[in-house]
């Protein structure tokens, strides 16, 4: 019986790539599939390390619990794709379409999301430390309880983002207008807020501001004041 099922699974992994293909549980490391139509493909629990999916159509694809470290997804259409619990260190999503994609509990440390279109995306409990979201659109994204230490958010659209109980220590939010952003319980140790407009941020407390790093251009919500420690001294750690 095991031999029969094993043979069936192996045969499935030899199927040609295409819309709706089932490559779940398959080893496809270093596969080159840039510019392909992989809409709705099932990659769940597959090995896709260092593979190339740049410019591919992958809307609705299932990459849950998949290994995608160092994989390339530049300019790919990954709208509503599922990356739940995926492992993707140094994955590249630059300029990808990630509208309503699901990265819940995924490990995407040191990944590149520069200029990605990720409105409505779900990053609940995701690990994104040292990742780059420069120029990305994260409007209404859920980043609650996420690990975001040293993440770069320069020129990022964060309107309506939920950062509740996330770790934003040493993250870069300089010069941003944080319109309707929620930061209830967020950890803001040495978070860089120089020149940022926080006047409409929800859930922000004086204790959070006291441990963050702003300057005289930082705008705070009514009732909160800049601590005497601002601007912070350079931190090399």
Short mmCIF file of C-alpha atoms in Angstrom, two decimals:
data_model
loop_
_atom_site.label_atom_id
_atom_site.label_comp_id
_atom_site.label_asym_id
_atom_site.label_seq_id
_atom_site.Cartn_x
_atom_site.Cartn_y
_atom_site.Cartn_z
CA UNK A 1 0.00 0.00 0.00
CA UNK A 2 2.81 2.42 0.91
CA UNK A 3 4.58 1.65 -2.35
CA UNK A 4 1.42 2.47 -4.31
CA UNK A 5 0.91 5.81 -2.58
CA UNK A 6 4.60 6.63 -2.84
CA UNK A 7 4.53 5.99 -6.56
CA UNK A 8 1.43 8.16 -6.96
CA UNK A 9 3.06 11.04 -5.10
CA UNK A 10 6.25 10.74 -7.13
CA UNK A 11 4.28 10.73 -10.39
CA UNK A 12 2.37 13.84 -9.28
CA UNK A 13 5.65 15.66 -8.73
CA UNK A 14 6.62 14.94 -12.34
CA UNK A 15 3.53 16.75 -13.68
CA UNK A 16 4.18 19.76 -15.89
CA UNK A 17 3.72 23.17 -14.28
CA UNK A 18 0.48 24.95 -15.05
CA UNK A 19 -2.66 26.45 -13.53
CA UNK A 20 -4.01 24.30 -10.71
CA UNK A 21 -1.13 21.80 -10.72
CA UNK A 22 -0.59 19.85 -7.50
CA UNK A 23 3.04 19.85 -6.41
CA UNK A 24 2.30 19.52 -2.72
CA UNK A 25 5.08 17.76 -0.83
CA UNK A 26 7.41 17.88 -3.85
CA UNK A 27 11.11 18.75 -3.93
CA UNK A 28 11.52 21.52 -6.51
CA UNK A 29 14.60 23.36 -5.28
CA UNK A 30 16.22 25.67 -7.85
CA UNK A 31 13.38 25.22 -10.36
CA UNK A 32 13.25 27.99 -12.98
CA UNK A 33 9.64 29.02 -13.65
CA UNK A 34 9.80 32.74 -14.31
CA UNK A 35 6.98 34.16 -16.40
CA UNK A 36 4.81 31.02 -16.07
CA UNK A 37 1.07 30.75 -15.42
CA UNK A 38 0.87 28.95 -12.07
CA UNK A 39 -2.50 30.29 -10.98
CA UNK A 40 -3.92 28.24 -8.13
CA UNK A 41 -0.99 25.81 -8.05
CA UNK A 42 -0.64 23.79 -4.84
CA UNK A 43 2.89 23.91 -3.43
CA UNK A 44 1.96 23.12 0.16
CA UNK A 45 4.84 21.64 2.20
CA UNK A 46 7.09 21.64 -0.87
CA UNK A 47 10.79 22.49 -1.11
CA UNK A 48 11.26 25.52 -3.38
CA UNK A 49 14.58 26.84 -2.08
CA UNK A 50 16.38 29.21 -4.48
CA UNK A 51 13.68 28.76 -7.15
CA UNK A 52 12.76 31.50 -9.62
CA UNK A 53 9.10 32.56 -10.02
CA UNK A 54 9.74 36.14 -11.13
CA UNK A 55 6.94 37.67 -13.25
CA UNK A 56 4.80 34.53 -12.88
CA UNK A 57 1.03 34.42 -12.39
CA UNK A 58 0.47 32.76 -9.01
CA UNK A 59 -2.82 34.24 -7.81
CA UNK A 60 -4.43 31.98 -5.22
CA UNK A 61 -1.45 29.62 -5.07
CA UNK A 62 -1.05 27.54 -1.92
CA UNK A 63 2.46 27.79 -0.46
CA UNK A 64 1.53 26.97 3.11
CA UNK A 65 4.37 25.42 5.17
CA UNK A 66 6.59 25.60 2.07
CA UNK A 67 10.36 26.22 2.13
CA UNK A 68 11.01 29.27 -0.10
CA UNK A 69 14.28 30.63 1.29
CA UNK A 70 16.17 32.68 -1.31
CA UNK A 71 13.35 32.10 -3.83
CA UNK A 72 12.58 34.88 -6.29
CA UNK A 73 9.06 36.28 -6.74
CA UNK A 74 9.87 39.71 -8.19
CA UNK A 75 6.86 41.23 -9.98
CA UNK A 76 4.90 37.98 -9.61
CA UNK A 77 1.11 38.10 -9.14
CA UNK A 78 0.59 36.45 -5.76
CA UNK A 79 -2.73 38.05 -4.90
CA UNK A 80 -4.61 35.96 -2.32
CA UNK A 81 -1.76 33.43 -2.24
CA UNK A 82 -1.38 31.43 0.97
CA UNK A 83 2.05 31.46 2.68
CA UNK A 84 0.80 30.34 6.11
CA UNK A 85 3.74 29.00 8.18
CA UNK A 86 6.05 29.17 5.16
CA UNK A 87 9.82 29.45 5.69
CA UNK A 88 11.37 32.09 3.44
CA UNK A 89 14.60 33.63 4.69
CA UNK A 90 15.93 36.18 2.18
CA UNK A 91 13.05 35.56 -0.23
CA UNK A 92 12.57 38.30 -2.83
CA UNK A 93 9.07 39.77 -3.32
CA UNK A 94 10.19 43.11 -4.81
CA UNK A 95 7.35 44.74 -6.79
CA UNK A 96 5.20 41.61 -6.37
CA UNK A 97 1.40 41.81 -6.15
CA UNK A 98 0.55 40.48 -2.68
CA UNK A 99 -2.95 41.91 -2.33
CA UNK A 100 -4.77 39.97 0.44
CA UNK A 101 -1.98 37.36 0.54
CA UNK A 102 -1.74 35.36 3.76
CA UNK A 103 1.64 35.23 5.56
CA UNK A 104 0.24 34.30 8.97
CA UNK A 105 2.92 32.72 11.19
CA UNK A 106 5.38 32.65 8.27
CA UNK A 107 9.13 33.08 8.83
CA UNK A 108 10.28 35.67 6.27
CA UNK A 109 13.28 37.17 8.07
CA UNK A 110 15.61 39.35 5.96
CA UNK A 111 13.25 39.20 2.95
CA UNK A 112 12.74 41.88 0.31
CA UNK A 113 9.24 43.36 -0.07
CA UNK A 114 10.36 46.67 -1.63
CA UNK A 115 7.59 48.27 -3.70
CA UNK A 116 5.31 45.26 -3.19
CA UNK A 117 1.55 45.83 -3.50
CA UNK A 118 0.31 44.17 -0.32
CA UNK A 119 -2.89 45.98 0.62
CA UNK A 120 -5.04 43.87 2.92
CA UNK A 121 -2.31 41.26 3.38
CA UNK A 122 -2.20 39.18 6.55
CA UNK A 123 1.14 39.09 8.42
CA UNK A 124 -0.33 38.02 11.78
CA UNK A 125 2.45 36.53 13.97
CA UNK A 126 4.85 36.54 11.00
CA UNK A 127 8.60 36.84 11.56
CA UNK A 128 9.92 39.63 9.33
CA UNK A 129 12.98 40.86 11.20
CA UNK A 130 15.39 42.94 9.09
CA UNK A 131 13.09 42.77 6.04
CA UNK A 132 12.72 45.65 3.59
CA UNK A 133 9.28 47.16 2.82
CA UNK A 134 10.61 50.36 1.25
CA UNK A 135 8.04 51.93 -1.08
CA UNK A 136 5.53 49.10 -0.50
CA UNK A 137 1.77 49.53 -0.21
CA UNK A 138 0.62 47.89 3.04
CA UNK A 139 -2.68 49.70 3.38
CA UNK A 140 -4.98 47.86 5.82
CA UNK A 141 -2.46 45.04 6.29
CA UNK A 142 -2.58 43.07 9.54
CA UNK A 143 0.85 43.02 11.18
CA UNK A 144 -0.37 42.35 14.69
CA UNK A 145 1.86 40.22 16.93
CA UNK A 146 4.51 40.20 14.17
CA UNK A 147 8.28 40.30 14.68
CA UNK A 148 9.40 43.46 12.87
CA UNK A 149 12.74 44.33 14.49
CA UNK A 150 14.90 46.58 12.28
CA UNK A 151 12.40 46.39 9.41
CA UNK A 152 12.70 49.22 6.88
CA UNK A 153 9.41 51.03 6.17
CA UNK A 154 10.83 54.04 4.33
CA UNK A 155 8.30 55.67 1.97
CA UNK A 156 5.85 52.86 2.76
CA UNK A 157 2.08 53.30 2.71
CA UNK A 158 0.99 52.13 6.17
CA UNK A 159 -2.49 53.61 6.20
CA UNK A 160 -4.78 51.55 8.41
CA UNK A 161 -2.10 48.96 9.30
CA UNK A 162 -2.62 47.02 12.52
CA UNK A 163 0.64 46.78 14.52
CA UNK A 164 -1.04 45.69 17.75
CA UNK A 165 1.37 43.80 20.04
CA UNK A 166 4.03 43.63 17.33
CA UNK A 167 7.76 44.02 17.95
CA UNK A 168 8.90 47.16 16.12
CA UNK A 169 12.18 47.60 17.98
CA UNK A 170 14.68 49.62 15.94
CA UNK A 171 12.32 49.58 12.92
CA UNK A 172 12.59 52.52 10.52
CA UNK A 173 9.42 54.63 10.25
CA UNK A 174 11.09 57.98 9.65
CA UNK A 175 9.07 60.64 7.83
CA UNK A 176 5.92 58.53 7.46
CA UNK A 177 2.32 59.63 7.93
CA UNK A 178 0.88 56.84 10.07
CA UNK A 179 -2.76 57.53 9.28
CA UNK A 180 -5.24 55.38 11.21
CA UNK A 181 -2.46 52.97 12.26
CA UNK A 182 -3.08 50.88 15.39
CA UNK A 183 -0.17 50.39 17.80
CA UNK A 184 -1.87 49.06 20.93
CA UNK A 185 0.71 47.11 22.95
CA UNK A 186 3.40 47.42 20.25
CA UNK A 187 7.02 47.26 21.46
CA UNK A 188 8.73 50.45 20.28
CA UNK A 189 12.22 50.16 21.77
CA UNK A 190 14.45 52.55 19.76
CA UNK A 191 11.89 52.58 16.93
CA UNK A 192 12.98 55.34 14.54
CA UNK A 193 10.17 57.94 14.33
CA UNK A 194 12.08 61.03 13.24
CA UNK A 195 9.80 63.34 11.27
CA UNK A 196 6.89 60.88 11.43
CA UNK A 197 3.28 62.02 11.83
CA UNK A 198 1.63 59.93 14.54
CA UNK A 199 -1.29 62.27 15.26
CA UNK A 200 -3.94 59.73 14.20
CA UNK A 201 -2.25 56.60 15.58
CA UNK A 202 -4.56 54.52 17.78
CA UNK A 203 -3.60 52.90 21.08
CA UNK A 204 -0.29 54.74 21.49
CA UNK A 205 0.84 55.43 25.07
CA UNK A 206 3.42 57.71 26.68
CA UNK A 207 5.39 54.66 27.81
CA UNK A 208 5.77 53.55 24.20
CA UNK A 209 6.89 57.00 23.08
CA UNK A 210 9.40 57.22 25.93
CA UNK A 211 11.33 54.20 24.61
CA UNK A 212 11.13 55.20 20.92
CA UNK A 213 13.39 57.57 18.99
CA UNK A 214 11.85 60.73 17.51
CA UNK A 215 12.95 64.32 16.96
CA UNK A 216 11.52 67.83 16.97
CA UNK A 217 9.70 67.16 13.68
CA UNK A 218 7.85 64.10 15.06
CA UNK A 219 4.13 64.80 15.50
CA UNK A 220 2.42 63.05 18.41
CA UNK A 221 -1.24 62.39 19.29
CA UNK A 222 -2.95 64.81 21.64
CA UNK A 223 -1.93 64.17 25.25
CA UNK A 224 1.48 62.66 24.47
CA UNK A 225 4.75 64.57 24.73
CA UNK A 226 8.25 64.09 23.38
CA UNK A 227 10.65 62.75 26.05
CA UNK A 228 13.81 64.64 26.97
CA UNK A 229 15.86 61.77 25.47
CA UNK A 230 14.87 62.82 21.94
CA UNK A 231 16.67 62.82 19.59
CA UNK A 232 18.27 59.52 20.61
CA UNK A 233 21.98 58.96 20.47
CA UNK A 234 23.30 56.72 17.71
CA UNK A 235 22.78 53.05 18.56
CA UNK A 236 25.23 50.59 17.05
CA UNK A 237 23.82 47.41 18.55
#
